[in-house]
mmCIF file of C-alpha atoms in Angstrom:
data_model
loop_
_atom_site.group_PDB
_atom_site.id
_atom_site.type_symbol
_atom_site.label_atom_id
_atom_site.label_comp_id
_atom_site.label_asym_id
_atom_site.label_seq_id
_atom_site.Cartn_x
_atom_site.Cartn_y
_atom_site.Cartn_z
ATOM 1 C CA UNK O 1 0.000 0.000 0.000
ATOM 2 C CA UNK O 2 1.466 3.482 -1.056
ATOM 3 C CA UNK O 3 1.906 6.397 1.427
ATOM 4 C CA UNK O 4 -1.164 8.294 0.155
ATOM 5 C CA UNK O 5 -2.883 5.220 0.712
ATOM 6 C CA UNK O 6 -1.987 4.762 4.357
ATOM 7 C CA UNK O 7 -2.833 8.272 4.987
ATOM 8 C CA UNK O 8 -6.098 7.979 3.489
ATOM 9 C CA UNK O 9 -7.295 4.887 5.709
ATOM 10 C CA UNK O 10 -5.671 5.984 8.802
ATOM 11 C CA UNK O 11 -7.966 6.863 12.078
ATOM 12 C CA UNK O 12 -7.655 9.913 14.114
ATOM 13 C CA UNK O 13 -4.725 8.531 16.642
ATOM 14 C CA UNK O 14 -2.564 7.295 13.429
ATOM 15 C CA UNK O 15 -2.808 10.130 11.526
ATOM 16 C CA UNK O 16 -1.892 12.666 14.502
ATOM 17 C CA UNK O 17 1.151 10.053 15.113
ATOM 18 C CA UNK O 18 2.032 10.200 11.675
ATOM 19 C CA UNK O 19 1.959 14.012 11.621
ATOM 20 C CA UNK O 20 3.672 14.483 14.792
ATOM 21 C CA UNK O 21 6.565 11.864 14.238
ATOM 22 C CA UNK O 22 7.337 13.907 10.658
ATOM 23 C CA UNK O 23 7.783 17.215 12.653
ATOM 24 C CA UNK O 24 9.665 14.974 15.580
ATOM 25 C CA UNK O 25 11.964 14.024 13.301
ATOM 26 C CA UNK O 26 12.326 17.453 12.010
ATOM 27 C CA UNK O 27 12.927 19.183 15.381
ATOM 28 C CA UNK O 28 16.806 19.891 15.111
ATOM 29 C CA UNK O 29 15.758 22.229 12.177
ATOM 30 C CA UNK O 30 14.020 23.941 14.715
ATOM 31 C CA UNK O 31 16.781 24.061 17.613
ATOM 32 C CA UNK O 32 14.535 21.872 19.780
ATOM 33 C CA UNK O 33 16.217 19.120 22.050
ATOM 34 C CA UNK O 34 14.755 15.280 21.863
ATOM 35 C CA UNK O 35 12.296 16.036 24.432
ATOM 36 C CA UNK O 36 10.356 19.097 23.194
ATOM 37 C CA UNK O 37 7.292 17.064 21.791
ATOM 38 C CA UNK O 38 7.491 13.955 24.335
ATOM 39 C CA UNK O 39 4.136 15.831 25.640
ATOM 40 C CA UNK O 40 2.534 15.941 22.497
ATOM 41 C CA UNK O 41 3.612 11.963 21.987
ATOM 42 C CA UNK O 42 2.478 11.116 25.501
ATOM 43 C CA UNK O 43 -1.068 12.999 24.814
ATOM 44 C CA UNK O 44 -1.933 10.690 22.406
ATOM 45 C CA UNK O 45 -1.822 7.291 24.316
ATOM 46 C CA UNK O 46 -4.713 8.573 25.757
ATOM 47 C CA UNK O 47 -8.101 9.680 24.130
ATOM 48 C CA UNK O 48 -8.634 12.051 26.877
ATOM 49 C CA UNK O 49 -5.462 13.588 26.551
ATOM 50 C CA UNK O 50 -7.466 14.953 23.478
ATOM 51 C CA UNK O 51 -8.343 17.804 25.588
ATOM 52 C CA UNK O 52 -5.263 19.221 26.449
ATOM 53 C CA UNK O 53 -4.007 18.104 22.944
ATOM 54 C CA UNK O 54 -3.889 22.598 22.165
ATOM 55 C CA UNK O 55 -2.081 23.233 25.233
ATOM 56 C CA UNK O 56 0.121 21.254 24.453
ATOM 57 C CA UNK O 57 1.027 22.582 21.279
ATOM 58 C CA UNK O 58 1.339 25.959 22.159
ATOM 59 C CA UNK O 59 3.677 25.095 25.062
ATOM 60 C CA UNK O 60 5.771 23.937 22.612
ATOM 61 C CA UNK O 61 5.553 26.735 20.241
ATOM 62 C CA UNK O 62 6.792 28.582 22.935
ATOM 63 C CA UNK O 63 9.807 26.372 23.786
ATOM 64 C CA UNK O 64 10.830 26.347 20.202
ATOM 65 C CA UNK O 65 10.794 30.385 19.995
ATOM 66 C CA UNK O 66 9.301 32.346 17.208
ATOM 67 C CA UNK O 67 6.012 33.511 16.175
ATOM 68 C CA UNK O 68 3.751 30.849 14.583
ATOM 69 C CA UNK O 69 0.629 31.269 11.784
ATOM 70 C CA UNK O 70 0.796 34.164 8.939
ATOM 71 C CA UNK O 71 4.155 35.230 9.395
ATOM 72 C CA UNK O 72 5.455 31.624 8.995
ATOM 73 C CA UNK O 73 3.886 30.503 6.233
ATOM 74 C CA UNK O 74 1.342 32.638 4.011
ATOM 75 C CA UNK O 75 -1.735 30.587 5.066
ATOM 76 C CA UNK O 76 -0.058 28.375 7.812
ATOM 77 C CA UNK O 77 0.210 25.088 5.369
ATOM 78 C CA UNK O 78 3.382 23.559 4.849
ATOM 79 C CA UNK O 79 5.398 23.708 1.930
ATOM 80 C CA UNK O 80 3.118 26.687 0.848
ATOM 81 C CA UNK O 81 3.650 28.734 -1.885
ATOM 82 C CA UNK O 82 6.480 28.625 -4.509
ATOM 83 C CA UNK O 83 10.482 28.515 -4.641
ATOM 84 C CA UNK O 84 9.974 32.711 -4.204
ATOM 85 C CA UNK O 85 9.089 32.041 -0.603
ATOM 86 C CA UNK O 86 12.089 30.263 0.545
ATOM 87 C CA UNK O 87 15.096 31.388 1.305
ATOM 88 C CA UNK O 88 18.071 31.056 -0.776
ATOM 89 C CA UNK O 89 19.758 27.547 0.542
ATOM 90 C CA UNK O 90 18.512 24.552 0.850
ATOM 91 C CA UNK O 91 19.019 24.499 4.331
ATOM 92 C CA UNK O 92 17.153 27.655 5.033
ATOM 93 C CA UNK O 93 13.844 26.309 3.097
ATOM 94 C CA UNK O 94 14.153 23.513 5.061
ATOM 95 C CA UNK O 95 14.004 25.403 7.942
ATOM 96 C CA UNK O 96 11.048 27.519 6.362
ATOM 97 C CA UNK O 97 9.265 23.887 5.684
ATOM 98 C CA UNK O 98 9.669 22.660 9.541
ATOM 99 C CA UNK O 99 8.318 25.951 11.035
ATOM 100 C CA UNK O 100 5.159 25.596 8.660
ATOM 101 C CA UNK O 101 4.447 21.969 10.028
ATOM 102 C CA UNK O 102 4.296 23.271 13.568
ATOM 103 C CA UNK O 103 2.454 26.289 12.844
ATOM 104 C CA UNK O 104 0.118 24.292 10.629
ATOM 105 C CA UNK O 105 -0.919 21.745 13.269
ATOM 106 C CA UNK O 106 -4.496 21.951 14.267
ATOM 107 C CA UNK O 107 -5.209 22.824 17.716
ATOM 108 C CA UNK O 108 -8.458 20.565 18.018
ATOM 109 C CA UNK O 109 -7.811 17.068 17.163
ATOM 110 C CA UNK O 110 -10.698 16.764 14.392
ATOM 111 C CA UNK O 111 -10.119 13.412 11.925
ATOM 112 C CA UNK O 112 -10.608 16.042 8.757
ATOM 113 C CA UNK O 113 -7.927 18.652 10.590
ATOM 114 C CA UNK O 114 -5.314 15.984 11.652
ATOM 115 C CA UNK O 115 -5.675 14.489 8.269
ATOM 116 C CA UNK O 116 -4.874 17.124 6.642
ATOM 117 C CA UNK O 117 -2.043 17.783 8.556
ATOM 118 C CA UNK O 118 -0.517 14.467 8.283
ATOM 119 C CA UNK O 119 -0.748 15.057 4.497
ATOM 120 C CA UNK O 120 0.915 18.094 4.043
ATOM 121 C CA UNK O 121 3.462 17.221 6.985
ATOM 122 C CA UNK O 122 4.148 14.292 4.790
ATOM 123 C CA UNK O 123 4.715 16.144 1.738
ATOM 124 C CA UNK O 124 6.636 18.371 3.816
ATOM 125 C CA UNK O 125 9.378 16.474 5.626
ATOM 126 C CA UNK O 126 9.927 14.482 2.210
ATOM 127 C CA UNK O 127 11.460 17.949 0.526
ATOM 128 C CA UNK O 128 13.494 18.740 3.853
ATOM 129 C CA UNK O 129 15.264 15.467 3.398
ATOM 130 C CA UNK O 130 15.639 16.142 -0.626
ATOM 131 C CA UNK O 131 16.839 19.375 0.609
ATOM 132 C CA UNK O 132 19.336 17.821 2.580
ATOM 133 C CA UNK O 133 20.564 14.981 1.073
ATOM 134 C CA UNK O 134 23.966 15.383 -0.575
ATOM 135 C CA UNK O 135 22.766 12.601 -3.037
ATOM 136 C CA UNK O 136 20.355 14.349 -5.484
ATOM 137 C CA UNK O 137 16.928 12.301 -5.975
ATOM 138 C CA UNK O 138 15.750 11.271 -9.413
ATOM 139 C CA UNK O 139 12.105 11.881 -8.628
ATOM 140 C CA UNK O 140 10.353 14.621 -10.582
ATOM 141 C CA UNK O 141 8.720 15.399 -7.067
ATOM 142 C CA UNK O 142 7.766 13.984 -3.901
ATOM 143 C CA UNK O 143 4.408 13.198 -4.529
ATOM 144 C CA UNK O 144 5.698 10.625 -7.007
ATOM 145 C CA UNK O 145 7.322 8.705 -3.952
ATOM 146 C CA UNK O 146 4.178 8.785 -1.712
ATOM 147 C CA UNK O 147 2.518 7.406 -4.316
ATOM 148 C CA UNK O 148 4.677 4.042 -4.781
ATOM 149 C CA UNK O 149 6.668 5.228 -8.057
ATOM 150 C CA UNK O 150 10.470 4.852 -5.897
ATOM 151 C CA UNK O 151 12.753 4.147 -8.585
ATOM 152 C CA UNK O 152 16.061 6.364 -8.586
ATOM 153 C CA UNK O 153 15.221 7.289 -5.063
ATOM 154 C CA UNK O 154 18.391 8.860 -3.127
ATOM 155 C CA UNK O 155 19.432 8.007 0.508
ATOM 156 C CA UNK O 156 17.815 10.069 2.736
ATOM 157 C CA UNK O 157 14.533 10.319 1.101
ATOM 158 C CA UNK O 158 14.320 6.815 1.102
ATOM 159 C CA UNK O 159 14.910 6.127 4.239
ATOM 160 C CA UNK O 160 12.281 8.956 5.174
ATOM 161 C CA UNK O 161 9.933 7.348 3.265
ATOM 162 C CA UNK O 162 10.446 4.225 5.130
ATOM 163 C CA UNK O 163 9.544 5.725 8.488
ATOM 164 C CA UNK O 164 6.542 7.419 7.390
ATOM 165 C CA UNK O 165 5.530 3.696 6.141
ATOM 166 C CA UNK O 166 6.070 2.030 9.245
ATOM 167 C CA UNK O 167 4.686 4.738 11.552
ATOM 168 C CA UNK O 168 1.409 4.564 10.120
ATOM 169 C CA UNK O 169 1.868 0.474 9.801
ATOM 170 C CA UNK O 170 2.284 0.692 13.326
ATOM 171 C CA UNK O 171 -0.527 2.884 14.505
ATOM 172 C CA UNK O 172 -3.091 0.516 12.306
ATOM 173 C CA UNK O 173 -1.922 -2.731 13.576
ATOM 174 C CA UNK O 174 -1.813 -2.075 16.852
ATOM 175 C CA UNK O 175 -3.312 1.175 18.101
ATOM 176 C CA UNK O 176 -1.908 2.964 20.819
ATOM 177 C CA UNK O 177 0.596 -0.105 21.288
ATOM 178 C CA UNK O 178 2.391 1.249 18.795
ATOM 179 C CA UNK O 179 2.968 4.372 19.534
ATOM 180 C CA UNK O 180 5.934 3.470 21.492
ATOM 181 C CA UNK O 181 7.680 1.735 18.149
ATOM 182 C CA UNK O 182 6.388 4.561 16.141
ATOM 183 C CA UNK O 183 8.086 6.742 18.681
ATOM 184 C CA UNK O 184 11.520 5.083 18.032
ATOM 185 C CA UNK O 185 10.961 4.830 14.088
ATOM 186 C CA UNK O 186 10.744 8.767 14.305
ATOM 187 C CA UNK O 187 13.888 8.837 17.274
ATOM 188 C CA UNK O 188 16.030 7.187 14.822
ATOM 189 C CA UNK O 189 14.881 9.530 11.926
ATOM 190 C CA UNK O 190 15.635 12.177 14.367
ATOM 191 C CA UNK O 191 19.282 11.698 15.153
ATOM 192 C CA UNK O 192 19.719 11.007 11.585
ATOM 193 C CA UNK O 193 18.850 14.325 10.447
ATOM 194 C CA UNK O 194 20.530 15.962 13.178
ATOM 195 C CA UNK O 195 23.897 14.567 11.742
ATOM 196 C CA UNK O 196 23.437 15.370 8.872
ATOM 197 C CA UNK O 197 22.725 18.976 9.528
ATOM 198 C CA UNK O 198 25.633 18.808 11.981
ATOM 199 C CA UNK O 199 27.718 17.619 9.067
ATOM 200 C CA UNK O 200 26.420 20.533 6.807
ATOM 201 C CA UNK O 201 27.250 23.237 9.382
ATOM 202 C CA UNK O 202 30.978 21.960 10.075
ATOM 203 C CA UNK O 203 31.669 22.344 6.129
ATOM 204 C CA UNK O 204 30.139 25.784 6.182
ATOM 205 C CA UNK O 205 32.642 25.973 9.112
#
């Protein structure tokens, strides 16, 4: 089953997992430490952590700094608006394209809101890690990948791919059991990124 297709039959819980782990794995873009969205995580074990699913989220706005919404992103949606948006590097639209997903995340955990969040945080993390991958990707775009068509896929996108895959694998098998192993899929993802963006600052060094 293809990406779009997972996305498409996941519940509520899954696709709020699969939404949160992109922007988890995303977070040293962002200058947050491997903790910053445990509370989010730990929220959704629970359905009546529902409720304080908002308060959540703006804590965590806070702790990451900056002003979230218009000024972020146009209309808030990630990956928004054309190659005029974005800064000049590829690191610095990647940047752009991880502040979107947090300001884009619904504050209400609706099935129609958190769907389309996992969607566009989908599309979204895909281009940070073609962004970032020192291999270029033969793929005319990401939406080719998330719809099955992989060939001439590079490294990093690959692997990212992967993840989003098993994450929402994980959350339909087994529910909120598998939150914990969707929590590690995105951990992994996580400290993967972060070297590589360590590795792209010490050449700039």
């Amino acid at each position: 089953m293809s990406l779009v297709e997972l996305i498409g039959q996941a519940d509520k819980r899954g696709l709020a997992a699969s939404g949160l782990a992109c922007l988890d794995r995303c977070v040293p873009l962002l200058g947050g430490d491997d903790e910053v969205l445990r509370p989010l995580w730990a929220g959704l074990a629970d359905d009546a952590g529902a409720a304080e699913w908002g308060e959540r989220l703006e804590q965590v706005r806070g702790k990451l700094g900056g002003e979230f919404g218009a000024a972020d992103g146009g209309d808030g949606v990630p990956g928004a608006g054309g190659s005029g948006d974005c800064a000049d590097s590829g690191e610095d639209e990647a940047v752009l394209l991880a502040r979107r997903m947090l300001a884009a995340a619904p504050v209400e955990r609706s099935a129609a809101g958190m769907r389309m969040w996992a969607d566009a945080c989908s599309v979204a993390a895909l281009r940070i890690h073609r962004l970032l991958d020192p291999l270029k990707d033969a793929g005319d775009s990401v939406d080719a990948r998330r719809e099955g068509r992989t060939e001439g896929m590079s490294p990093l996108v690959a692997a990212e791919l992967r993840r989003q895959i098993t994450v929402l694998e994980l959350l339909a098998g087994h529910g909120p059991a598998g939150l914990r192993p969707a929590l590690e899929v995105s951990t992994e993802g996580r400290r993967v990124l972060r070297a590589v963006v360590s590795r792209r600052s010490r050449r700039r060094g």
